[in-house]
Amino acid sequence: MRRNTGSHRSTAVVLAAVAALGAGLLSGCADDGDDGSAGSSGGGDSKGKTLVTVGTYGVMGFKQAGLYDEYTKLHPDIKIEENVIDPASNYYPQLLTHLGSGSGLADIQAVEVGNINEVTTTQADKFVDLSKADGVKKENFLDWKWAQATAKDGKTIGLGTDVGPMAICYRKDLFQQAGLPADRNAVSELWAGDWQKYLDAGKDYAKKAPGGAAFLDSAGGLFNAAVSGGSEVYYDKSGKPIYKDSPAVKKAWKLATDASTAKLSAGLQEFTKPWQQALANGKFATASCPAWMLGQIKEYAGDKYKGKWDVAAAPKPANWGGSFLSVPQAAKNKDEAVKLATWLTAPEQQAKLFEKQASFPSAQAAYDLPQVADAKLPYFNNAPIGKIFSQAAKDSPTQVLGPKDAVIKQNFTDVGLLQVEQQGKSANEGWKAAIKTNDNALDQ
Amino acid sequence: MTAPSGFTPDTAAPPAGQGGAAPRAATAPAPDPAEQRRRDRRSRRYRWDLRWSPYAFVAPFFVFFAAFGLFPLLYTGWASLHQVELTNPTHMEWAGWHNYSRLWEDEFFWKALRNTFTIGVISTVPQLMMALGIAHLLNYRLRASMFFRVAILTPYATSVAAATLVFALLFGHDYGMVNWSLGLVGLDGIDWQNGTWTSQIAVSTIVIWRWTGYNALIYLAAMQAVPNDLYESAALDGASRWKQFLHVTVPSLRPTILFTVVVSTIGATQLFGEPLLFNTAGTATGGADHQYQTLGLYMYEQGWVNLHLGRASAIAWTMFLILLLIAAANALFARRLRKSQ
């Protein structure tokens, strides 16, 4: 007999397995359904409270810093629900489809700086003008941050949350071993004013590179840090894409590929698993550090390197990243949403967010508050990060933004520079590949 | 269709007032017009019920299909003839065949098509051969065979996302387990992500891992329907197990193999989740040099990263046409196969 005659017992086993699988599938579907409907559920809950929903990506930190709890304590009739979409790259297309259909929107929607121009230029009519909201003061915010979310007709559709003023995080111990100055003021002095000097320091470091640790993590990180200091980067003032000839892009490209060909870079792709593992194993000595990067380093480098990392000023002031809160016209509780967004982005709350989550305030009025002005981070050898980042934020140029900034930037780093760093292509080949991918991405 | 006659059993005594088993209506006293109308209505309703109910029962599928299958298909077709951006999906500008004609010169499209084909071949062929082998083994009498049968299906029940993330880690360059084991036997680590073939093999591995068990179960089911006499007589003629497999099992399984080839080919053409998640940066480029970007991934990149819905729709329809071609080729092949038997 070749054929298996199934006994009752084995039939039962199979049935149980099938039932378990089926239950798993069903519950999986149910979960999805909850996620989908949570964003659109509005109105009130059973206790008659008004529900305000907040749509965010990644970790914005409002909840973690306890700001929602504080707000609901101040306003007992309000309930806040946050819907996080992760990864962030899934968030934006979903926001656009919801805006297009006018449904499924949260009462407050976060928008990343790489997308804010596209939203402001193409979708402004679908958002509430927050410049007219009660308690919003334009002068509280950094000028350039305010300008980024303001349409041509003067309508401001997003209130700035955090910004990404630039610094350089470095391993104090490795610098010492390589014979470089280790004190943060001396390190800042080492490369003040020019990214090229940063590379020169890297060459000095490489001569004695301790423990096989590279000078910096990735060419892509350096590219983004350097390019973020330009005022016209991917688009010119008239809105024309200039990424092929922009001096800021070319300069940053040369810098990044030089770092790669001189073997100063560990050749990693930022924020990927290998990058996190390299942090945990101390495989590089410096990283371009917008304020939000501190949290990443602290999380992935871990306790082992506590006190060994330090923060120095970047060669040039720059801003990389940041977000906005906006209120769509189709929001269910528009008035309450405007109030909450205003409160969340007020200087006092931004200072608290900085204290708990190290998201650096876009409200310059917060820089004088003690939580920011006196902030020191024990993990980074008690670096006075409040002072370092305030200075960088104030000195950052007003950058011309364009609708496809996020895509263009990504293609330069994840296609062009990655080909150079990880696939052994020449700088010229990488450049051509990045330009070709960008041309294709912008071609409608 | 016959109307139901009363269930009057022949053997039972006829009820008083009704002559034998004769039709009730004929012998019943003439009903008053209202009663007659009611009866007519009832029988009319009954006929309608009989005729239309089946349609009502199958309707949900077709309604859902129309809403979630046919409408998107037609809408995508319409959108592919326009220039549409996700930033403003209601604004469509007529573009004619432009979105299609440009695909001819689009090197990214051709690269994606090539990748889809090569990944499809190196994932489908070994997968089906292994499935056949596993099914053959499972078809023997073994201890706890039910356990093994359920066990080989578990990869299929795992979510693509979870499986792919694990595999992306296994294939990591510096800290991946695959390179670590290569190092144990004295081989250099391979940069799986960055090579064209290495990355495609890695992606195929995920596909193979997920679907082999599923296909093995289908083969196993078909194998159990092969009459035992064939094996017995083959054994009497002195055929070895291997000969039996080649000359009895495989020919009997031909229609099933054809079915799995078609299903796997369709799956390979639509491959999307594995190459998307294999890229640990989570971008849709399919590697720095687009070395493992499939058609599905390229469509996603055009539609949801670059926000060009019109172009993405054209790619979607091109994929659909490719699938129709595959189906036609398969139908032709199946007919010839049947004739040759």
mmCIF file of C-alpha atoms in Angstrom, chain A residues 46-380:
data_model
loop_
_atom_site.group_PDB
_atom_site.id
_atom_site.type_symbol
_atom_site.label_atom_id
_atom_site.label_comp_id
_atom_site.label_asym_id
_atom_site.label_seq_id
_atom_site.Cartn_x
_atom_site.Cartn_y
_atom_site.Cartn_z
ATOM 1 C CA SER A 46 -19.144 56.554 24.244
ATOM 2 C CA LYS A 47 -18.344 59.128 26.920
ATOM 3 C CA GLY A 48 -19.212 61.984 24.581
ATOM 4 C CA LYS A 49 -15.624 63.071 24.178
ATOM 5 C CA THR A 50 -14.474 64.558 20.909
ATOM 6 C CA LEU A 51 -11.934 62.377 19.142
ATOM 7 C CA VAL A 52 -9.084 64.109 17.359
ATOM 8 C CA THR A 53 -6.992 61.834 15.156
ATOM 9 C CA VAL A 54 -3.366 62.499 14.269
ATOM 10 C CA GLY A 55 -1.752 60.799 11.274
ATOM 11 C CA THR A 56 2.030 60.489 11.489
ATOM 12 C CA TYR A 57 4.937 58.433 10.139
ATOM 13 C CA GLY A 58 7.887 56.988 12.006
ATOM 14 C CA VAL A 59 8.355 58.332 15.528
ATOM 15 C CA MET A 60 7.245 61.930 15.855
ATOM 16 C CA GLY A 61 7.493 61.640 19.611
ATOM 17 C CA PHE A 62 4.360 63.545 20.708
ATOM 18 C CA LYS A 63 2.991 60.504 22.424
ATOM 19 C CA GLN A 64 6.350 59.402 23.844
ATOM 20 C CA ALA A 65 6.979 62.848 25.297
ATOM 21 C CA GLY A 66 3.577 62.723 27.014
ATOM 22 C CA LEU A 67 2.171 65.686 25.120
ATOM 23 C CA TYR A 68 -1.120 63.985 24.260
ATOM 24 C CA ASP A 69 -1.689 63.099 27.906
ATOM 25 C CA GLU A 70 -0.955 66.629 28.958
ATOM 26 C CA TYR A 71 -3.361 68.055 26.387
ATOM 27 C CA THR A 72 -6.202 65.745 27.339
ATOM 28 C CA LYS A 73 -5.654 66.685 30.974
ATOM 29 C CA LEU A 74 -6.022 70.342 30.016
ATOM 30 C CA HIS A 75 -9.035 69.562 27.799
ATOM 31 C CA PRO A 76 -10.968 66.710 29.440
ATOM 32 C CA ASP A 77 -13.522 66.641 26.612
ATOM 33 C CA ILE A 78 -10.897 65.703 24.025
ATOM 34 C CA LYS A 79 -9.545 62.304 23.157
ATOM 35 C CA ILE A 80 -6.489 61.941 20.934
ATOM 36 C CA GLU A 81 -5.656 58.998 18.736
ATOM 37 C CA GLU A 82 -2.430 58.700 16.801
ATOM 38 C CA ASN A 83 -2.173 56.530 13.673
ATOM 39 C CA VAL A 84 1.399 55.835 12.725
ATOM 40 C CA ILE A 85 2.280 54.553 9.273
ATOM 41 C CA ASP A 86 5.676 52.951 9.066
ATOM 42 C CA PRO A 87 7.810 53.053 6.957
ATOM 43 C CA ALA A 88 7.452 56.726 6.151
ATOM 44 C CA SER A 89 7.684 56.018 2.422
ATOM 45 C CA ASN A 90 4.207 54.442 2.592
ATOM 46 C CA TYR A 91 2.754 57.429 4.370
ATOM 47 C CA TYR A 92 2.927 60.085 1.698
ATOM 48 C CA PRO A 93 1.233 58.229 -1.195
ATOM 49 C CA GLN A 94 -1.536 57.247 1.197
ATOM 50 C CA LEU A 95 -1.993 60.842 2.299
ATOM 51 C CA LEU A 96 -2.263 61.874 -1.351
ATOM 52 C CA THR A 97 -4.898 59.260 -2.183
ATOM 53 C CA HIS A 98 -6.902 60.253 0.879
ATOM 54 C CA LEU A 99 -6.664 63.915 -0.086
ATOM 55 C CA GLY A 100 -7.753 63.036 -3.607
ATOM 56 C CA SER A 101 -10.847 61.186 -2.428
ATOM 57 C CA GLY A 102 -11.487 63.532 0.516
ATOM 58 C CA SER A 103 -11.960 60.611 2.883
ATOM 59 C CA GLY A 104 -9.906 58.545 5.273
ATOM 60 C CA LEU A 105 -8.002 61.593 6.470
ATOM 61 C CA ALA A 106 -6.937 62.117 10.044
ATOM 62 C CA ASP A 107 -7.834 65.446 11.628
ATOM 63 C CA ILE A 108 -4.168 66.355 11.779
ATOM 64 C CA GLN A 109 -1.744 65.086 9.144
ATOM 65 C CA ALA A 110 2.018 65.320 9.436
ATOM 66 C CA VAL A 111 3.999 66.200 6.293
ATOM 67 C CA GLU A 112 7.718 65.680 5.835
ATOM 68 C CA VAL A 113 9.905 68.522 4.562
ATOM 69 C CA GLY A 114 10.767 66.587 1.373
ATOM 70 C CA ASN A 115 7.078 66.602 0.423
ATOM 71 C CA ILE A 116 5.924 69.912 1.876
ATOM 72 C CA ASN A 117 6.572 71.879 -1.291
ATOM 73 C CA GLU A 118 4.542 69.503 -3.453
ATOM 74 C CA VAL A 119 1.669 69.614 -0.974
ATOM 75 C CA THR A 120 1.858 73.388 -0.673
ATOM 76 C CA THR A 121 1.980 74.034 -4.418
ATOM 77 C CA THR A 122 -0.531 71.438 -5.590
ATOM 78 C CA GLN A 123 -2.898 70.805 -2.673
ATOM 79 C CA ALA A 124 -3.068 74.084 -0.720
ATOM 80 C CA ASP A 125 -6.819 74.407 -1.285
ATOM 81 C CA LYS A 126 -7.390 71.152 0.573
ATOM 82 C CA PHE A 127 -5.871 72.466 3.820
ATOM 83 C CA VAL A 128 -6.806 74.949 6.503
ATOM 84 C CA ASP A 129 -4.850 78.216 6.554
ATOM 85 C CA LEU A 130 -3.081 77.898 9.886
ATOM 86 C CA SER A 131 -1.544 81.375 9.827
ATOM 87 C CA LYS A 132 -4.974 82.707 10.766
ATOM 88 C CA ALA A 133 -5.519 80.297 13.649
ATOM 89 C CA ASP A 134 -5.756 81.630 17.194
ATOM 90 C CA GLY A 135 -2.463 81.691 19.036
ATOM 91 C CA VAL A 136 -0.248 81.070 16.011
ATOM 92 C CA LYS A 137 2.587 83.559 15.873
ATOM 93 C CA LYS A 138 4.670 83.668 12.748
ATOM 94 C CA GLU A 139 7.571 85.264 14.588
ATOM 95 C CA ASN A 140 7.801 82.247 16.885
ATOM 96 C CA PHE A 141 9.070 80.103 14.022
ATOM 97 C CA LEU A 142 12.309 80.182 12.100
ATOM 98 C CA ASP A 143 11.727 82.325 8.999
ATOM 99 C CA TRP A 144 12.778 79.655 6.564
ATOM 100 C CA LYS A 145 10.672 76.999 8.250
ATOM 101 C CA TRP A 146 7.594 79.206 8.052
ATOM 102 C CA ALA A 147 8.282 79.993 4.408
ATOM 103 C CA GLN A 148 8.515 76.304 3.458
ATOM 104 C CA ALA A 149 4.821 75.634 4.137
ATOM 105 C CA THR A 150 3.481 78.937 2.858
ATOM 106 C CA ALA A 151 1.842 79.059 -0.570
ATOM 107 C CA LYS A 152 2.274 81.937 -3.034
ATOM 108 C CA ASP A 153 -1.004 83.526 -1.929
ATOM 109 C CA GLY A 154 0.243 83.699 1.670
ATOM 110 C CA LYS A 155 -1.691 80.727 2.970
ATOM 111 C CA THR A 156 0.281 78.669 5.496
ATOM 112 C CA ILE A 157 -0.821 75.042 5.482
ATOM 113 C CA GLY A 158 1.676 73.530 7.884
ATOM 114 C CA LEU A 159 3.049 74.462 11.290
ATOM 115 C CA GLY A 160 6.659 73.465 11.798
ATOM 116 C CA THR A 161 7.398 70.739 14.329
ATOM 117 C CA ASP A 162 11.070 69.811 14.402
ATOM 118 C CA VAL A 163 13.984 70.790 12.178
ATOM 119 C CA GLY A 164 17.254 69.021 11.449
ATOM 120 C CA PRO A 165 20.073 71.486 12.119
ATOM 121 C CA MET A 166 23.391 69.893 11.275
ATOM 122 C CA ALA A 167 26.272 68.882 13.491
ATOM 123 C CA ILE A 168 28.934 66.180 13.292
ATOM 124 C CA CYS A 169 28.834 63.312 15.747
ATOM 125 C CA TYR A 170 32.253 61.826 16.374
ATOM 126 C CA ARG A 171 33.887 59.160 18.494
ATOM 127 C CA LYS A 172 36.060 61.026 20.972
ATOM 128 C CA ASP A 173 38.075 57.947 21.878
ATOM 129 C CA LEU A 174 38.888 57.067 18.274
ATOM 130 C CA PHE A 175 39.919 60.660 17.491
ATOM 131 C CA GLN A 176 42.285 60.556 20.444
ATOM 132 C CA GLN A 177 43.829 57.289 19.335
ATOM 133 C CA ALA A 178 44.289 58.621 15.804
ATOM 134 C CA GLY A 179 46.133 61.644 17.137
ATOM 135 C CA LEU A 180 43.391 64.129 16.283
ATOM 136 C CA PRO A 181 42.106 66.681 18.788
ATOM 137 C CA ALA A 182 39.292 65.203 20.863
ATOM 138 C CA ASP A 183 37.838 68.264 22.549
ATOM 139 C CA ARG A 184 34.636 69.301 20.824
ATOM 140 C CA ASN A 185 35.640 72.939 20.357
ATOM 141 C CA ALA A 186 38.973 71.946 18.874
ATOM 142 C CA VAL A 187 37.213 69.421 16.616
ATOM 143 C CA SER A 188 34.740 72.049 15.434
ATOM 144 C CA GLU A 189 37.698 74.343 14.776
ATOM 145 C CA LEU A 190 39.433 71.582 12.806
ATOM 146 C CA TRP A 191 36.948 71.783 9.939
ATOM 147 C CA ALA A 192 35.163 75.091 10.501
ATOM 148 C CA GLY A 193 33.866 76.756 7.358
ATOM 149 C CA ASP A 194 34.577 74.080 4.744
ATOM 150 C CA TRP A 195 33.478 70.493 4.202
ATOM 151 C CA GLN A 196 36.759 69.887 2.398
ATOM 152 C CA LYS A 197 38.553 70.373 5.722
ATOM 153 C CA TYR A 198 36.368 67.610 7.144
ATOM 154 C CA LEU A 199 37.725 65.279 4.466
ATOM 155 C CA ASP A 200 41.280 66.431 5.178
ATOM 156 C CA ALA A 201 40.789 65.567 8.825
ATOM 157 C CA GLY A 202 39.523 62.209 7.615
ATOM 158 C CA LYS A 203 42.727 61.634 5.674
ATOM 159 C CA ASP A 204 44.760 62.380 8.793
ATOM 160 C CA TYR A 205 42.546 60.019 10.735
ATOM 161 C CA ALA A 206 42.919 57.265 8.132
ATOM 162 C CA LYS A 207 46.699 57.202 8.508
ATOM 163 C CA LYS A 208 46.293 55.726 11.973
ATOM 164 C CA ALA A 209 42.697 54.534 11.812
ATOM 165 C CA PRO A 210 42.274 52.748 15.138
ATOM 166 C CA GLY A 211 40.576 49.397 15.266
ATOM 167 C CA GLY A 212 39.733 49.350 11.578
ATOM 168 C CA ALA A 213 36.991 51.918 12.045
ATOM 169 C CA ALA A 214 36.328 54.049 8.953
ATOM 170 C CA PHE A 215 36.215 57.839 9.234
ATOM 171 C CA LEU A 216 32.582 58.254 8.247
ATOM 172 C CA ASP A 217 29.573 55.991 7.771
ATOM 173 C CA SER A 218 28.441 56.673 4.230
ATOM 174 C CA ALA A 219 28.947 58.855 1.203
ATOM 175 C CA GLY A 220 25.172 59.333 1.097
ATOM 176 C CA GLY A 221 25.137 60.851 4.575
ATOM 177 C CA LEU A 222 27.930 63.237 3.676
ATOM 178 C CA PHE A 223 26.164 64.191 0.453
ATOM 179 C CA ASN A 224 22.940 65.015 2.265
ATOM 180 C CA ALA A 225 24.767 66.967 4.956
ATOM 181 C CA ALA A 226 26.691 69.056 2.472
ATOM 182 C CA VAL A 227 23.851 69.609 0.018
ATOM 183 C CA SER A 228 21.513 70.711 2.798
ATOM 184 C CA GLY A 229 23.581 73.849 3.331
ATOM 185 C CA GLY A 230 22.845 75.217 -0.130
ATOM 186 C CA SER A 231 20.101 77.719 -0.787
ATOM 187 C CA GLU A 232 19.304 76.533 -4.318
ATOM 188 C CA VAL A 233 19.746 72.793 -4.541
ATOM 189 C CA TYR A 234 17.472 70.737 -6.797
ATOM 190 C CA TYR A 235 15.223 73.581 -7.979
ATOM 191 C CA ASP A 236 15.857 77.245 -8.702
ATOM 192 C CA LYS A 237 13.692 80.093 -7.481
ATOM 193 C CA SER A 238 11.441 79.962 -10.533
ATOM 194 C CA GLY A 239 10.633 76.321 -9.779
ATOM 195 C CA LYS A 240 12.731 74.835 -12.576
ATOM 196 C CA PRO A 241 14.602 71.603 -11.712
ATOM 197 C CA ILE A 242 18.342 72.287 -11.826
ATOM 198 C CA TYR A 243 19.743 69.135 -10.232
ATOM 199 C CA LYS A 244 21.950 68.466 -13.263
ATOM 200 C CA ASP A 245 23.909 71.705 -13.063
ATOM 201 C CA SER A 246 23.283 72.988 -9.557
ATOM 202 C CA PRO A 247 26.650 74.007 -8.026
ATOM 203 C CA ALA A 248 25.469 72.845 -4.589
ATOM 204 C CA VAL A 249 24.701 69.344 -5.901
ATOM 205 C CA LYS A 250 27.923 69.087 -7.899
ATOM 206 C CA LYS A 251 30.012 70.217 -4.958
ATOM 207 C CA ALA A 252 28.352 67.791 -2.561
ATOM 208 C CA TRP A 253 28.657 65.006 -5.124
ATOM 209 C CA LYS A 254 32.389 65.585 -5.525
ATOM 210 C CA LEU A 255 32.854 65.659 -1.776
ATOM 211 C CA ALA A 256 30.942 62.425 -1.262
ATOM 212 C CA THR A 257 32.611 60.501 -4.089
ATOM 213 C CA ASP A 258 36.050 61.772 -3.001
ATOM 214 C CA ALA A 259 35.381 60.445 0.472
ATOM 215 C CA SER A 260 34.400 57.131 -1.052
ATOM 216 C CA THR A 261 37.365 56.758 -3.427
ATOM 217 C CA ALA A 262 39.777 57.788 -0.659
ATOM 218 C CA LYS A 263 38.286 54.906 1.351
ATOM 219 C CA LEU A 264 37.311 57.231 4.165
ATOM 220 C CA SER A 265 33.775 55.876 4.184
ATOM 221 C CA ALA A 266 32.567 52.566 5.583
ATOM 222 C CA GLY A 267 30.395 52.280 2.468
ATOM 223 C CA LEU A 268 27.133 51.767 4.312
ATOM 224 C CA GLN A 269 23.641 52.813 3.361
ATOM 225 C CA GLU A 270 22.246 54.914 6.172
ATOM 226 C CA PHE A 271 19.376 53.611 8.328
ATOM 227 C CA THR A 272 19.643 50.065 6.952
ATOM 228 C CA LYS A 273 20.296 47.055 9.129
ATOM 229 C CA PRO A 274 24.000 46.839 8.202
ATOM 230 C CA TRP A 275 24.366 50.512 9.189
ATOM 231 C CA GLN A 276 22.761 49.817 12.540
ATOM 232 C CA GLN A 277 25.007 46.792 13.036
ATOM 233 C CA ALA A 278 28.077 48.889 12.183
ATOM 234 C CA LEU A 279 27.029 51.415 14.826
ATOM 235 C CA ALA A 280 26.650 48.656 17.364
ATOM 236 C CA ASN A 281 30.130 47.390 16.495
ATOM 237 C CA GLY A 282 31.821 50.802 16.359
ATOM 238 C CA LYS A 283 32.820 50.571 12.704
ATOM 239 C CA PHE A 284 33.021 54.305 11.961
ATOM 240 C CA ALA A 285 34.233 57.391 13.780
ATOM 241 C CA THR A 286 31.985 60.199 12.518
ATOM 242 C CA ALA A 287 28.521 60.707 11.073
ATOM 243 C CA SER A 288 26.712 63.747 9.759
ATOM 244 C CA CYS A 289 24.332 64.510 12.569
ATOM 245 C CA PRO A 290 21.125 66.410 12.111
ATOM 246 C CA ALA A 291 19.494 66.729 15.528
ATOM 247 C CA TRP A 292 17.245 63.716 14.963
ATOM 248 C CA MET A 293 20.265 61.535 14.245
ATOM 249 C CA LEU A 294 21.310 61.644 17.913
ATOM 250 C CA GLY A 295 18.426 59.382 18.823
ATOM 251 C CA GLN A 296 19.405 56.856 16.147
ATOM 252 C CA ILE A 297 23.027 56.744 17.266
ATOM 253 C CA LYS A 298 22.053 56.426 20.884
ATOM 254 C CA GLU A 299 19.632 53.612 20.111
ATOM 255 C CA TYR A 300 21.830 51.496 17.836
ATOM 256 C CA ALA A 301 25.300 52.166 19.248
ATOM 257 C CA GLY A 302 23.944 51.267 22.654
ATOM 258 C CA ASP A 303 25.341 51.470 26.169
ATOM 259 C CA LYS A 304 28.708 50.137 25.090
ATOM 260 C CA TYR A 305 29.601 53.486 23.521
ATOM 261 C CA LYS A 306 27.964 55.765 26.050
ATOM 262 C CA GLY A 307 30.145 58.799 26.677
ATOM 263 C CA LYS A 308 32.434 57.899 23.784
ATOM 264 C CA TRP A 309 30.372 59.773 21.236
ATOM 265 C CA ASP A 310 30.507 63.558 21.200
ATOM 266 C CA VAL A 311 28.968 66.327 19.091
ATOM 267 C CA ALA A 312 30.890 69.023 17.227
ATOM 268 C CA ALA A 313 29.653 71.798 14.974
ATOM 269 C CA ALA A 314 29.327 70.966 11.284
ATOM 270 C CA PRO A 315 31.686 72.691 8.844
ATOM 271 C CA LYS A 316 28.767 74.714 7.513
ATOM 272 C CA PRO A 317 25.309 75.388 8.925
ATOM 273 C CA ALA A 318 22.680 73.261 7.220
ATOM 274 C CA ASN A 319 19.277 71.765 7.780
ATOM 275 C CA TRP A 320 18.401 68.191 6.910
ATOM 276 C CA GLY A 321 14.846 67.070 7.526
ATOM 277 C CA GLY A 322 11.975 68.208 9.688
ATOM 278 C CA SER A 323 8.205 67.991 9.612
ATOM 279 C CA PHE A 324 4.996 69.982 9.652
ATOM 280 C CA LEU A 325 1.521 69.501 11.064
ATOM 281 C CA SER A 326 -1.373 70.317 8.788
ATOM 282 C CA VAL A 327 -5.150 70.190 9.068
ATOM 283 C CA PRO A 328 -7.064 69.025 5.969
ATOM 284 C CA GLN A 329 -10.293 70.787 5.053
ATOM 285 C CA ALA A 330 -11.981 67.383 5.113
ATOM 286 C CA ALA A 331 -11.034 66.794 8.765
ATOM 287 C CA LYS A 332 -14.004 65.751 10.912
ATOM 288 C CA ASN A 333 -13.127 67.965 13.861
ATOM 289 C CA LYS A 334 -11.414 70.825 12.111
ATOM 290 C CA ASP A 335 -11.650 73.351 14.922
ATOM 291 C CA GLU A 336 -10.370 71.012 17.585
ATOM 292 C CA ALA A 337 -7.630 69.805 15.238
ATOM 293 C CA VAL A 338 -6.423 73.355 14.625
ATOM 294 C CA LYS A 339 -6.320 73.971 18.371
ATOM 295 C CA LEU A 340 -4.343 70.798 18.999
ATOM 296 C CA ALA A 341 -1.900 71.428 16.129
ATOM 297 C CA THR A 342 -1.337 74.958 17.383
ATOM 298 C CA TRP A 343 -0.698 73.730 20.896
ATOM 299 C CA LEU A 344 1.626 70.923 19.812
ATOM 300 C CA THR A 345 3.802 73.277 17.785
ATOM 301 C CA ALA A 346 3.889 76.107 20.347
ATOM 302 C CA PRO A 347 7.413 76.880 21.638
ATOM 303 C CA GLU A 348 6.777 75.403 25.110
ATOM 304 C CA GLN A 349 5.695 72.049 23.693
ATOM 305 C CA GLN A 350 8.540 71.965 21.174
ATOM 306 C CA ALA A 351 10.939 72.522 24.063
ATOM 307 C CA LYS A 352 9.406 69.584 25.925
ATOM 308 C CA LEU A 353 9.630 67.436 22.818
ATOM 309 C CA PHE A 354 13.290 68.316 22.551
ATOM 310 C CA GLU A 355 13.915 67.496 26.186
ATOM 311 C CA LYS A 356 12.329 64.051 25.919
ATOM 312 C CA GLN A 357 12.877 63.054 22.293
ATOM 313 C CA ALA A 358 15.727 65.296 21.021
ATOM 314 C CA SER A 359 13.555 66.586 18.160
ATOM 315 C CA PHE A 360 14.982 70.034 17.670
ATOM 316 C CA PRO A 361 12.390 72.867 17.779
ATOM 317 C CA SER A 362 11.523 74.833 14.669
ATOM 318 C CA ALA A 363 10.125 77.512 16.969
ATOM 319 C CA GLN A 364 13.061 79.802 17.584
ATOM 320 C CA ALA A 365 11.190 81.210 20.539
ATOM 321 C CA ALA A 366 11.930 77.883 22.235
ATOM 322 C CA TYR A 367 15.688 78.294 21.965
ATOM 323 C CA ASP A 368 15.825 80.594 24.970
ATOM 324 C CA LEU A 369 13.786 78.282 27.148
ATOM 325 C CA PRO A 370 15.920 76.428 29.696
ATOM 326 C CA GLN A 371 14.978 72.965 28.344
ATOM 327 C CA VAL A 372 16.770 73.897 25.118
ATOM 328 C CA ALA A 373 19.345 76.485 26.126
ATOM 329 C CA ASP A 374 20.859 74.355 28.885
ATOM 330 C CA ALA A 375 20.332 70.959 27.265
ATOM 331 C CA LYS A 376 23.176 68.490 27.622
ATOM 332 C CA LEU A 377 23.172 64.877 26.549
ATOM 333 C CA PRO A 378 24.968 62.452 28.861
ATOM 334 C CA TYR A 379 25.223 59.839 26.117
ATOM 335 C CA PHE A 380 27.209 62.278 24.002
#
